[in-house]
Tab-separated table of C-alpha atoms in Angstrom:
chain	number	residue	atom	x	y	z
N	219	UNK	CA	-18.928	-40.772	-180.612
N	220	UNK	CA	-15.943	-38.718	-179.357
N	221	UNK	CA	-12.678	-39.199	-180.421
N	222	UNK	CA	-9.670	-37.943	-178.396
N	223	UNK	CA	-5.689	-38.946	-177.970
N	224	UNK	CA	-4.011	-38.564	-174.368
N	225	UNK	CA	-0.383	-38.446	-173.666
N	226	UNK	CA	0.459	-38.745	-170.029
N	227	UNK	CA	4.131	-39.645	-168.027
N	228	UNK	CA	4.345	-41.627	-165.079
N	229	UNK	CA	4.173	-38.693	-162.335
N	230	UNK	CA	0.868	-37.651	-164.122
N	231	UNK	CA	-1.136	-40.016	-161.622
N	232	UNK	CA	-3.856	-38.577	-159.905
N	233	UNK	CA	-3.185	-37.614	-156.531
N	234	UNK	CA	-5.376	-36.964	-153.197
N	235	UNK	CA	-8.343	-39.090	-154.914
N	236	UNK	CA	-7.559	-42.786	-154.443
N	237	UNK	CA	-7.169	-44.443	-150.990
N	238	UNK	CA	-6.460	-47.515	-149.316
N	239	UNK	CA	-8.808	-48.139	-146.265
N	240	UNK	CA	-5.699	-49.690	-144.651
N	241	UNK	CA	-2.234	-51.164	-144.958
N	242	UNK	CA	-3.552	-54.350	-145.068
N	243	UNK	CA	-5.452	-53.327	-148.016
N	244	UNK	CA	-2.663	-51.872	-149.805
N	245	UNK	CA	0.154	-55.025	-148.662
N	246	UNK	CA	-2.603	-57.712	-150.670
N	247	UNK	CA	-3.478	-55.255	-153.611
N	248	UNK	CA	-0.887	-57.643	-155.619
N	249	UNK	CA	-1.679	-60.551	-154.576
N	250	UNK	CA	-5.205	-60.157	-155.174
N	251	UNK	CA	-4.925	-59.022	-158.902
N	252	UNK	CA	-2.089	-61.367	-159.550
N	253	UNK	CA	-4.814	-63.826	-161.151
N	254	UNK	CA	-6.446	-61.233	-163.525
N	255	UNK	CA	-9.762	-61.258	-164.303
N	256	UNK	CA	-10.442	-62.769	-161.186
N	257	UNK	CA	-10.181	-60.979	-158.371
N	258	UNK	CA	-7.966	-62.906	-155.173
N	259	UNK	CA	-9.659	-61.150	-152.314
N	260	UNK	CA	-12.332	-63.100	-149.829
N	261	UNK	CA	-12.694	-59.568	-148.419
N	262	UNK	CA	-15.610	-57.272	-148.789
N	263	UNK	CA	-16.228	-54.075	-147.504
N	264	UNK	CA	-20.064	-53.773	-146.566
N	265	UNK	CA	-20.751	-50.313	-145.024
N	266	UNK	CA	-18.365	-47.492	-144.663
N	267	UNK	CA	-18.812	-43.686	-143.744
N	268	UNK	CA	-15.895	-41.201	-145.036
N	269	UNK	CA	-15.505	-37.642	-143.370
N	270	UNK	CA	-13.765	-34.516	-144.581
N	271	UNK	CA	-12.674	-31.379	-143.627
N	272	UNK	CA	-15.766	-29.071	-143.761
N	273	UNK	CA	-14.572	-26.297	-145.912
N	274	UNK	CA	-18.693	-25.557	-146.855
N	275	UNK	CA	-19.467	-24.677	-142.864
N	276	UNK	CA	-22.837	-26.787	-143.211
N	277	UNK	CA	-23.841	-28.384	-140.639
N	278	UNK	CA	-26.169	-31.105	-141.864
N	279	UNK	CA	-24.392	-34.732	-141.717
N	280	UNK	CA	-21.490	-33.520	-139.458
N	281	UNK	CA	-19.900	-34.377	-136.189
N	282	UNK	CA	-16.620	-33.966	-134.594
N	283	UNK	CA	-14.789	-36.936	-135.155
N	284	UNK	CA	-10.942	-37.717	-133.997
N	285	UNK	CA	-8.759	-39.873	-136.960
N	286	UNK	CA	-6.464	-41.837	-135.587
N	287	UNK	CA	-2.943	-42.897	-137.926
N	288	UNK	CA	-2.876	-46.400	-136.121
N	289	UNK	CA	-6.248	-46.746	-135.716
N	290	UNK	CA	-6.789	-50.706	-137.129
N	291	UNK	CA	-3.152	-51.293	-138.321
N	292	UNK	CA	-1.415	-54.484	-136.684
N	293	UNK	CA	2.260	-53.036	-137.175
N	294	UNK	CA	1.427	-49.634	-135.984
N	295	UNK	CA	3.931	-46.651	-136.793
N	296	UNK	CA	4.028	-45.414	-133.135
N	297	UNK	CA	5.692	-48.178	-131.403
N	298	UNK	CA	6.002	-46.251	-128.390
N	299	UNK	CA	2.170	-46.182	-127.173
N	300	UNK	CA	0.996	-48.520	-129.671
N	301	UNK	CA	1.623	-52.672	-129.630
N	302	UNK	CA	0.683	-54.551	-132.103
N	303	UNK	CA	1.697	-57.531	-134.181
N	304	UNK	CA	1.815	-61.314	-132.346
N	305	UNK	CA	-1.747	-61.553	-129.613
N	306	UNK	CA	-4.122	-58.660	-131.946
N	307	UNK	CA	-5.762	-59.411	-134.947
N	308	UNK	CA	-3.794	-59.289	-138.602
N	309	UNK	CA	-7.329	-58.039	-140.042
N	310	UNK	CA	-7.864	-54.487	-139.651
N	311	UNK	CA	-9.911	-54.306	-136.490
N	312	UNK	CA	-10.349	-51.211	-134.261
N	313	UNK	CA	-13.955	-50.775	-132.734
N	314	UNK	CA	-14.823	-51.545	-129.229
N	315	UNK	CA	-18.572	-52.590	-129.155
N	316	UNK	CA	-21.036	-55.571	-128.693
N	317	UNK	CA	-19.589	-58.466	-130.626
N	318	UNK	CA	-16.400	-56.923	-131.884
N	319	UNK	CA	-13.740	-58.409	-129.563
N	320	UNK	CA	-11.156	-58.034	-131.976
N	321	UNK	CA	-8.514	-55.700	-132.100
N	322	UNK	CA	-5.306	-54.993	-134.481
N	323	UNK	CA	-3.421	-53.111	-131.979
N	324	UNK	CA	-3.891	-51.590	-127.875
N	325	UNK	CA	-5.046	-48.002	-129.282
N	326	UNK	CA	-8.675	-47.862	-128.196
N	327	UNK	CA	-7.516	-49.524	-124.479
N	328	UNK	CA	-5.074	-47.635	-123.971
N	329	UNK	CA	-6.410	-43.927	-124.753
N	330	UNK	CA	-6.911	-41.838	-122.096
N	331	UNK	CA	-11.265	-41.899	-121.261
N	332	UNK	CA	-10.738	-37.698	-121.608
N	333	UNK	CA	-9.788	-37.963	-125.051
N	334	UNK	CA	-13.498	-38.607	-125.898
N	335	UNK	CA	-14.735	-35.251	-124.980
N	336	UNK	CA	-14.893	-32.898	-127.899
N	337	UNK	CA	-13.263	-29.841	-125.305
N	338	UNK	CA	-11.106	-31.791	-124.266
N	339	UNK	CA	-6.754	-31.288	-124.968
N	340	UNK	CA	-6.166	-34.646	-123.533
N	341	UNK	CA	-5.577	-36.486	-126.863
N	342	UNK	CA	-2.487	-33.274	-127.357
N	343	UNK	CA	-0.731	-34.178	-124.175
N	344	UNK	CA	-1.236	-37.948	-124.912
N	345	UNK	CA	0.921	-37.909	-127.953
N	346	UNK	CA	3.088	-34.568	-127.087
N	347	UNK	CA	6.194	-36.742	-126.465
N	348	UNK	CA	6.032	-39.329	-129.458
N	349	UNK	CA	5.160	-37.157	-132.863
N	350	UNK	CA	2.503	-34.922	-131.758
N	351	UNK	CA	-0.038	-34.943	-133.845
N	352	UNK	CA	1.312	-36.919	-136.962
N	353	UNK	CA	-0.520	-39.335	-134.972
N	354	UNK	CA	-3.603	-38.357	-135.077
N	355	UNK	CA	-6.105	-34.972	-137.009
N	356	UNK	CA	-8.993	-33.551	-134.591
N	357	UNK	CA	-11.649	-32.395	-137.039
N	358	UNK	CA	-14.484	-30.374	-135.298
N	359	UNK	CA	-17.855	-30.560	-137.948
N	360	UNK	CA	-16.474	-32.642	-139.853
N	361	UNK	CA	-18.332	-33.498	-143.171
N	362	UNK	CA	-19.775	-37.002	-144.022
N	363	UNK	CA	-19.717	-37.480	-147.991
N	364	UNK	CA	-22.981	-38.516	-149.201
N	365	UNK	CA	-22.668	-41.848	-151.899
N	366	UNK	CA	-22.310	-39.820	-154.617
N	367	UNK	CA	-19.483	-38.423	-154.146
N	368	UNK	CA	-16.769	-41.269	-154.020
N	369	UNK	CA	-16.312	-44.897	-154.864
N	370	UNK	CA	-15.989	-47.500	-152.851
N	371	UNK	CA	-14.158	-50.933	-153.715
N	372	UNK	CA	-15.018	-53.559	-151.761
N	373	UNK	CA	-12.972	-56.388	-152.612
N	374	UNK	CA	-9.964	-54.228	-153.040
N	375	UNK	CA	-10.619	-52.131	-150.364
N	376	UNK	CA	-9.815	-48.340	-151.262
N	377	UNK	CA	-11.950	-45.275	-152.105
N	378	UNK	CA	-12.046	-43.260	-155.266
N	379	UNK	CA	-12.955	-39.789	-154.590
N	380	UNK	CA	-14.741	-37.388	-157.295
N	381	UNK	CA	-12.668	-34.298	-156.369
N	382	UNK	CA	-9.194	-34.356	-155.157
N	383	UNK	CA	-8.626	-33.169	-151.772
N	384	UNK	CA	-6.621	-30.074	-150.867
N	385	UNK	CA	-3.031	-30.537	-149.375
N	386	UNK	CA	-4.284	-29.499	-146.311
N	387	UNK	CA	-7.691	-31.609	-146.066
N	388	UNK	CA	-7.976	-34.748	-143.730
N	389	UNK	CA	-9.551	-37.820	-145.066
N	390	UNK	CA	-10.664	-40.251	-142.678
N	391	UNK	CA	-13.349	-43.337	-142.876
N	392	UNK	CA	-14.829	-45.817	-140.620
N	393	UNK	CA	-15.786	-48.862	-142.277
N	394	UNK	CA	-17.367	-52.761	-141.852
N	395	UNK	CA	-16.060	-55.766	-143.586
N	396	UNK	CA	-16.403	-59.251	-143.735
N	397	UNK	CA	-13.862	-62.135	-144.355
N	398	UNK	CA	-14.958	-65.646	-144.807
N	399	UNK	CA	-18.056	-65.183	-142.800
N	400	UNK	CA	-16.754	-63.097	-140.273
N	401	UNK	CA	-17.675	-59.416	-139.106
N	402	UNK	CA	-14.577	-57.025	-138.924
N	403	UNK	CA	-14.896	-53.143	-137.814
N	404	UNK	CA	-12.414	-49.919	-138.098
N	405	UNK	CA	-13.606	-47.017	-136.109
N	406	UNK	CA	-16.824	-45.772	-135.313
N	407	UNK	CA	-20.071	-45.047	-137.541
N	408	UNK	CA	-21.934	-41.553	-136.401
N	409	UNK	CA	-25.007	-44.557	-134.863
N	410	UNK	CA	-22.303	-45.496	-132.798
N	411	UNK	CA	-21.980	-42.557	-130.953
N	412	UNK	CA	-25.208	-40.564	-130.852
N	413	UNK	CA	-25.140	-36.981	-130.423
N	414	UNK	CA	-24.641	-35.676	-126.859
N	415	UNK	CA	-25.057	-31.791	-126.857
N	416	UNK	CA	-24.574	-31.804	-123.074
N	417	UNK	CA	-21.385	-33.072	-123.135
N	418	UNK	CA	-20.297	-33.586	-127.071
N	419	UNK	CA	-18.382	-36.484	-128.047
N	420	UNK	CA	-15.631	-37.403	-130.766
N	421	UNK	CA	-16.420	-40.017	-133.187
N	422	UNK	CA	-13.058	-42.645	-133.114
N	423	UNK	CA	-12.369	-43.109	-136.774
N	424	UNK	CA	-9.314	-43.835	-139.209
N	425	UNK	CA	-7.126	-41.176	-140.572
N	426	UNK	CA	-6.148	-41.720	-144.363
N	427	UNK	CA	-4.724	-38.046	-144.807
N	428	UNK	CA	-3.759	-35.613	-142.777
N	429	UNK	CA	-3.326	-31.794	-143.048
N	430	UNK	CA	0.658	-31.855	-143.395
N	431	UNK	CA	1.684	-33.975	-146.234
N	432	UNK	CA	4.539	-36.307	-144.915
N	433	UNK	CA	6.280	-38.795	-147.667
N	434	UNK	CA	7.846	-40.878	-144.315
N	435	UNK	CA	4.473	-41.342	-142.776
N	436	UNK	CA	2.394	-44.504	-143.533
N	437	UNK	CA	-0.218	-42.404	-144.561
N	438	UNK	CA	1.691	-41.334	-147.685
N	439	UNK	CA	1.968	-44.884	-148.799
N	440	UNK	CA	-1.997	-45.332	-148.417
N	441	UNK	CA	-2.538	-42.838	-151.148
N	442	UNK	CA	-2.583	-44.609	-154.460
N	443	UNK	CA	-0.425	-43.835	-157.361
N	444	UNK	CA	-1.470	-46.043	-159.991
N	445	UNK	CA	-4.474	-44.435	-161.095
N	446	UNK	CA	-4.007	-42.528	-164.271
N	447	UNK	CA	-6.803	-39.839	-165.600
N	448	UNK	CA	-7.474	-39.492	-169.484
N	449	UNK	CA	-9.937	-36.090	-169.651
N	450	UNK	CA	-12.780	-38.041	-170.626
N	451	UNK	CA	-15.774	-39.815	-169.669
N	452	UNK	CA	-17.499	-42.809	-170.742
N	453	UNK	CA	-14.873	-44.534	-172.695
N	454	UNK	CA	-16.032	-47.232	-175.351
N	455	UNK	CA	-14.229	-50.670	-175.150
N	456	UNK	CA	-14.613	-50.652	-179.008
N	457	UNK	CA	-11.556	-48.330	-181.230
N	458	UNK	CA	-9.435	-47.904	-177.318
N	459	UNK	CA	-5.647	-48.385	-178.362
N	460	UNK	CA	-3.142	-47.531	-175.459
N	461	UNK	CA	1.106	-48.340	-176.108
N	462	UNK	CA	3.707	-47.598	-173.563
N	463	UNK	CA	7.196	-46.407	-174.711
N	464	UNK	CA	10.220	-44.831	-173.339
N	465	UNK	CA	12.531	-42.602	-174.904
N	466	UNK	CA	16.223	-43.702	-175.819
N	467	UNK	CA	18.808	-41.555	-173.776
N	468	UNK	CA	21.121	-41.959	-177.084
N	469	UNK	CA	18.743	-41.542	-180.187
N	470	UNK	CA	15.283	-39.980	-178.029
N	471	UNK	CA	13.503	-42.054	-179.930
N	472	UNK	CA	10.353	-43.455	-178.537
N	473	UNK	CA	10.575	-47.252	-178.500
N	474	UNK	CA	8.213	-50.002	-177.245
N	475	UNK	CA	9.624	-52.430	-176.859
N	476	UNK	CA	12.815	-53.188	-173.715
N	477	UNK	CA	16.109	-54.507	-175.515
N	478	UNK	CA	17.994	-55.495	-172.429
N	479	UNK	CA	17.992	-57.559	-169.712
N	480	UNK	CA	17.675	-61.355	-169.025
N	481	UNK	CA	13.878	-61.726	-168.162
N	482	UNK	CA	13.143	-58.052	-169.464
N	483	UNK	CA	14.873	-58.502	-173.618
N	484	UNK	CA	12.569	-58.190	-176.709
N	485	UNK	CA	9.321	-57.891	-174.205
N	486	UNK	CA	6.781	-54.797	-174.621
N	487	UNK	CA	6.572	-52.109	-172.035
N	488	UNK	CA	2.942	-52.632	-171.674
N	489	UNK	CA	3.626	-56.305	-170.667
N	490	UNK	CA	6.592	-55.149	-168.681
N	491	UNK	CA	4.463	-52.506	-166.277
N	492	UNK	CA	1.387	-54.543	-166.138
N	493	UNK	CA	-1.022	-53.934	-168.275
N	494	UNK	CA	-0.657	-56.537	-171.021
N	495	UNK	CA	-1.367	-60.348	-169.099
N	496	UNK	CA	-3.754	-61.804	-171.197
N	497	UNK	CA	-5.192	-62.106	-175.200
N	498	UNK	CA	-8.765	-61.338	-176.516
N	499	UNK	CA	-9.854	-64.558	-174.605
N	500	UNK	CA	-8.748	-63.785	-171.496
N	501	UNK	CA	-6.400	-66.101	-171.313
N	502	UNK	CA	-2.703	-65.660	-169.812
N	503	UNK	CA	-1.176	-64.797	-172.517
N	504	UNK	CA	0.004	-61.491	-173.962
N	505	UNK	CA	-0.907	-59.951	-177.217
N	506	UNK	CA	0.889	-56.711	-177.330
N	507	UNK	CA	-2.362	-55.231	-176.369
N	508	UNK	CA	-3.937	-53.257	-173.235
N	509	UNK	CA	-6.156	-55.686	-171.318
N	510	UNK	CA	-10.030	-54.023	-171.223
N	511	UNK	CA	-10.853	-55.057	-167.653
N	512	UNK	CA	-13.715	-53.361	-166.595
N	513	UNK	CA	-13.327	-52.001	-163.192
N	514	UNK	CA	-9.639	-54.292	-163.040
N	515	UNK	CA	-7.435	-51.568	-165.474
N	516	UNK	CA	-9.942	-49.630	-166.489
N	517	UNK	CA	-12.682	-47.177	-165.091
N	518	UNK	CA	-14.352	-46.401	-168.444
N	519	UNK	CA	-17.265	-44.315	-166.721
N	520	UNK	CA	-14.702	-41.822	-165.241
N	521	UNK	CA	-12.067	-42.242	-167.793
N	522	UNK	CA	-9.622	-43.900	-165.388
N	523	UNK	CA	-6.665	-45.896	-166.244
N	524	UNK	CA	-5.694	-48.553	-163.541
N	525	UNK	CA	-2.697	-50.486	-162.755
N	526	UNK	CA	-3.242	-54.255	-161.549
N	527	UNK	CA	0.256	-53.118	-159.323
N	528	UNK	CA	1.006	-50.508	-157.158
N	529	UNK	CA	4.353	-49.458	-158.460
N	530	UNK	CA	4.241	-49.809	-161.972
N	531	UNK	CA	7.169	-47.993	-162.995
N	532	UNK	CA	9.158	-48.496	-159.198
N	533	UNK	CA	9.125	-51.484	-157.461
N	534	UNK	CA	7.498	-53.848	-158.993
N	535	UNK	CA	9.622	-52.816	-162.390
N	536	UNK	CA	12.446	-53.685	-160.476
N	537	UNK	CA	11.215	-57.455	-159.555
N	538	UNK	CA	10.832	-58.035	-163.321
N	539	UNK	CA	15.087	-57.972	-163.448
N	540	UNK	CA	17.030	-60.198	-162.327
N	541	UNK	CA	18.852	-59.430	-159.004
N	542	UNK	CA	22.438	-58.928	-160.320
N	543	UNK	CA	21.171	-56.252	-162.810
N	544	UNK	CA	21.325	-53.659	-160.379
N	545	UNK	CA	22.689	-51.031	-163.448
N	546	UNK	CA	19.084	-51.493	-165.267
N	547	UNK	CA	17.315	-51.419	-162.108
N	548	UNK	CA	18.712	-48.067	-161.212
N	549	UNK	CA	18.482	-46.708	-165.114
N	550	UNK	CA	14.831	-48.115	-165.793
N	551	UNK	CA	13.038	-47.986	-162.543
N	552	UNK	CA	11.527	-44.683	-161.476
N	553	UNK	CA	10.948	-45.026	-157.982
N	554	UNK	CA	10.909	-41.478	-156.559
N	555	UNK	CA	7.542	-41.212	-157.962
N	556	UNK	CA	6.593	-43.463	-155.077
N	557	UNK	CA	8.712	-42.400	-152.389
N	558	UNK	CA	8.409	-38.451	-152.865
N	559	UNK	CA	6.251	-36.230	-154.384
N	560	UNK	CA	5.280	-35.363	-157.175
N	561	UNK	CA	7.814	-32.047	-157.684
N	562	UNK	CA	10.380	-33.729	-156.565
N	563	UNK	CA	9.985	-37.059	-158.570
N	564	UNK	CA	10.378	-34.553	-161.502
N	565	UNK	CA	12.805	-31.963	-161.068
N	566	UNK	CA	15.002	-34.250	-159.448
N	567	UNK	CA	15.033	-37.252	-161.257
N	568	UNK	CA	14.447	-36.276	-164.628
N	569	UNK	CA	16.381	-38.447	-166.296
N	570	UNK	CA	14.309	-41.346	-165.197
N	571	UNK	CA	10.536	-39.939	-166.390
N	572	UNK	CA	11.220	-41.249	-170.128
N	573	UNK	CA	7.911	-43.233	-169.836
N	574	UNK	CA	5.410	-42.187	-172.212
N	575	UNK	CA	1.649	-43.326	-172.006
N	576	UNK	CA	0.124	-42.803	-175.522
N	577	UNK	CA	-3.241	-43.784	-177.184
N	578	UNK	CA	-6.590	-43.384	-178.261
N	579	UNK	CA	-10.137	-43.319	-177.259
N	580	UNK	CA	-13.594	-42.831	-178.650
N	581	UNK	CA	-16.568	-41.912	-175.977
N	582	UNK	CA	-19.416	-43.461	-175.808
N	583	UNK	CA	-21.715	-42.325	-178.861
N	584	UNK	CA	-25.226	-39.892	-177.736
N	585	UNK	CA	-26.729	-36.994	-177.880
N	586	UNK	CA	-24.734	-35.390	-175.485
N	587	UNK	CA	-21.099	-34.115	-175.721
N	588	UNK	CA	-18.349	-34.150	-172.677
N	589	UNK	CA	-16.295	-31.283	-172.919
N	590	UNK	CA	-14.489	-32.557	-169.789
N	591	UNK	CA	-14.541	-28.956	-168.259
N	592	UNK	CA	-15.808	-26.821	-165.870
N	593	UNK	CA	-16.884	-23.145	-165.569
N	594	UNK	CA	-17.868	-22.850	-169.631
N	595	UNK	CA	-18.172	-19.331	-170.266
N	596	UNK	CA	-21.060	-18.857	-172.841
N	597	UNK	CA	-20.613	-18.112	-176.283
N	598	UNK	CA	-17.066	-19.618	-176.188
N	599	UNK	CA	-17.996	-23.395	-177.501
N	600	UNK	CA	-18.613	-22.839	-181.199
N	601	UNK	CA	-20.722	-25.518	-183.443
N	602	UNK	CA	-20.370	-25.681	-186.920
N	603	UNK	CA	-22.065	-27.877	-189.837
N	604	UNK	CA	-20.273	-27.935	-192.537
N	605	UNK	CA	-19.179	-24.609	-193.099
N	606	UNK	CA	-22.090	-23.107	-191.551
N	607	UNK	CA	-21.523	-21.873	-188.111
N	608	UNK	CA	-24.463	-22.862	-185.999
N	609	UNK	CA	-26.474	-20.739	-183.679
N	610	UNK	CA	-27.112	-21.520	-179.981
N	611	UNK	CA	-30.718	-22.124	-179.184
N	612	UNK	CA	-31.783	-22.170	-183.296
């Protein structure tokens, strides 16, 4: 087997690769690993189809689709053209079809019946007057990604995508889900809509990202930022040692554990951000050591590191202090991270990004060595035995 050491900081996440499919998705994410192993959720995501920006020009398994921002959301962002809330569903619902009566939010009824057509600048003048099109991305050939090339979640309801997107890629899904029994749908599947070359039609589905990056748009908050990469693959549970620390502003040394605080004193960082609930049996209570959870904190097949909350080092740092300790809150937690991007969160605030993620891994032992790059040019990986330096192909 392998053996490698990572160091990463908190803005190190990995960025334009995991989504929610909604808000509602991302408002339960909490609550649903707040009982670790088990997974809360009685959702499950059964079917889903997620279209790109087609930067290949192939036409095979593409359509023109329209992504809508409110598309399924019951507290939708554009107030203005959009109710929601009390009378639609609080499940994400947004298809109009045969046994689908539910709805999060008047989008589909109220669009104009022009905005279908592919030619058509109806959908422009529709939002002209309330955001334009942070609204909404109009993606003509749009590329469907086959299976292999993201993960879905069902219970938890986000996608995990093998390549991160460009800034100036749209994301957008359509997707079917049930809840205790009961059939929920978010925009429209390409058999939905069959191809009309007469008159060619827009597929209705659910924007996730859209070309301009905007931190004050929901969309920002349904990319995840929790999701940490360690340049390997196929991690083995056995010999995997992670510790957090965070460097003192007085003596810069690295220390694990937090010395302050009422609820926070003499507890580890690990435990602190998450990542330390239970002991070797699974039961709820800490050890001082990273929790293995298949598919829960870890993704040891791509070498992903996941939080069980979505603001590790922001938010939900903060709710571990008690509320008149506002001066730790605001020295501790690091919430630009989560609020701007990355650049900012780190030229700007850099005396909060003391976090540092260290530890150990050995890869799964084989006959096969990751090097965990790309574009190898040959002769440049060298093999030796001993001292013997080996030839290639001998």
């Amino acid at each position: 087997a392998q053996q490698g050491n990572f160091t990463l900081s908190p803005p190190d996440y990995e960025a334009n690769k995991h989504y929610f499919l909604s808000q509602y998705f991302r408002d339960n994410y909490n609550k649903a690993l707040s009982n670790i192993p088990i997974i809360s959720s009685n959702v499950n995501v059964t079917r889903i189809e997620v279209w790109v920006t087609n930067r290949t020009n192939s036409t095979t398994n593409s359509r023109d689709v329209l992504a809508f921002m409110d598309l399924g959301e019951n507290k939708p962002y554009n107030r203005n053209l959009v109710q929601g809330g009390a009378g639609f569903s609080a499940l994400p619902a947004g298809f109009q079809g045969p046994g689908f009566t539910q709805q999060s939010n008047s989008l589909l009824r109220n669009l104009p019946a022009a905005v279908r057509q592919t030619n058509s600048n109806a959908v422009v003048s529709y939002f002209a007057a309330t955001g334009g099109n942070d609204n909404y991305a109009k993606l003509t050939y749009a590329r469907k990604l086959t299976d292999k090339e993201f993960t879905l979640h069902p219970q938890l309801g986000y996608i995990s995508l093998n390549y991160p997107l460009n800034n100036d890629e749209v994301l957008a899904v359509a997707y079917q889900y049930t809840v205790n029994g009961v059939q929920y749908q978010v925009g429209e599947f390409s058999t939905d809509v069959p191809v009309d070359p007469a008159t060619p039609k827009v597929l209705y589905v659910k924007l996730l990202k859209n070309s301009l990056l905007k931190t004050n748009l929901p969309t920002w908050k349904l990319m995840m930022k929790n999701i940490y990469s360690l340049g390997a693959f196929q991690i083995s549970p056995n010999n995997f040692k992670l510790t957090i620390s965070r460097l003192d502003e007085k003596s810069g040394i690295a220390k694990p554990i937090m010395d302050e605080g009422l609820h926070t004193k003499s507890k580890l960082w690990i435990q602190l951000l998450g990542l330390d609930n239970l002991d070797a049996q699974n039961d709820k209570k800490p050890d001082g050591y990273f929790d293995y959870l298949e598919g829960i904190t870890i993704d040891s097949q791509n070498g992903r590191i996941m939080f069980p909350v979505l603001e590790p080092f922001g938010s939900d740092l903060a709710k571990q202090f008690d509320p008149g300790e506002q001066a730790l809150i605001k020295r501790y937690v690091y919430q630009p991270i989560y609020d701007s991007t990355k650049t900012i969160a780190q030229q700007f605030f850099p005396q909060l990004n003391r976090y540092v993620l260290r530890g150990t891994y050995s890869s799964q032992g084989g006959s096969e060595y990751q090097l965990n790059a790309t574009n190898i040019p040959q002769g440049s990986v060298i093999a030796t035995a001993g001292s013997i330096k080996l030839v290639e192909g001998t």
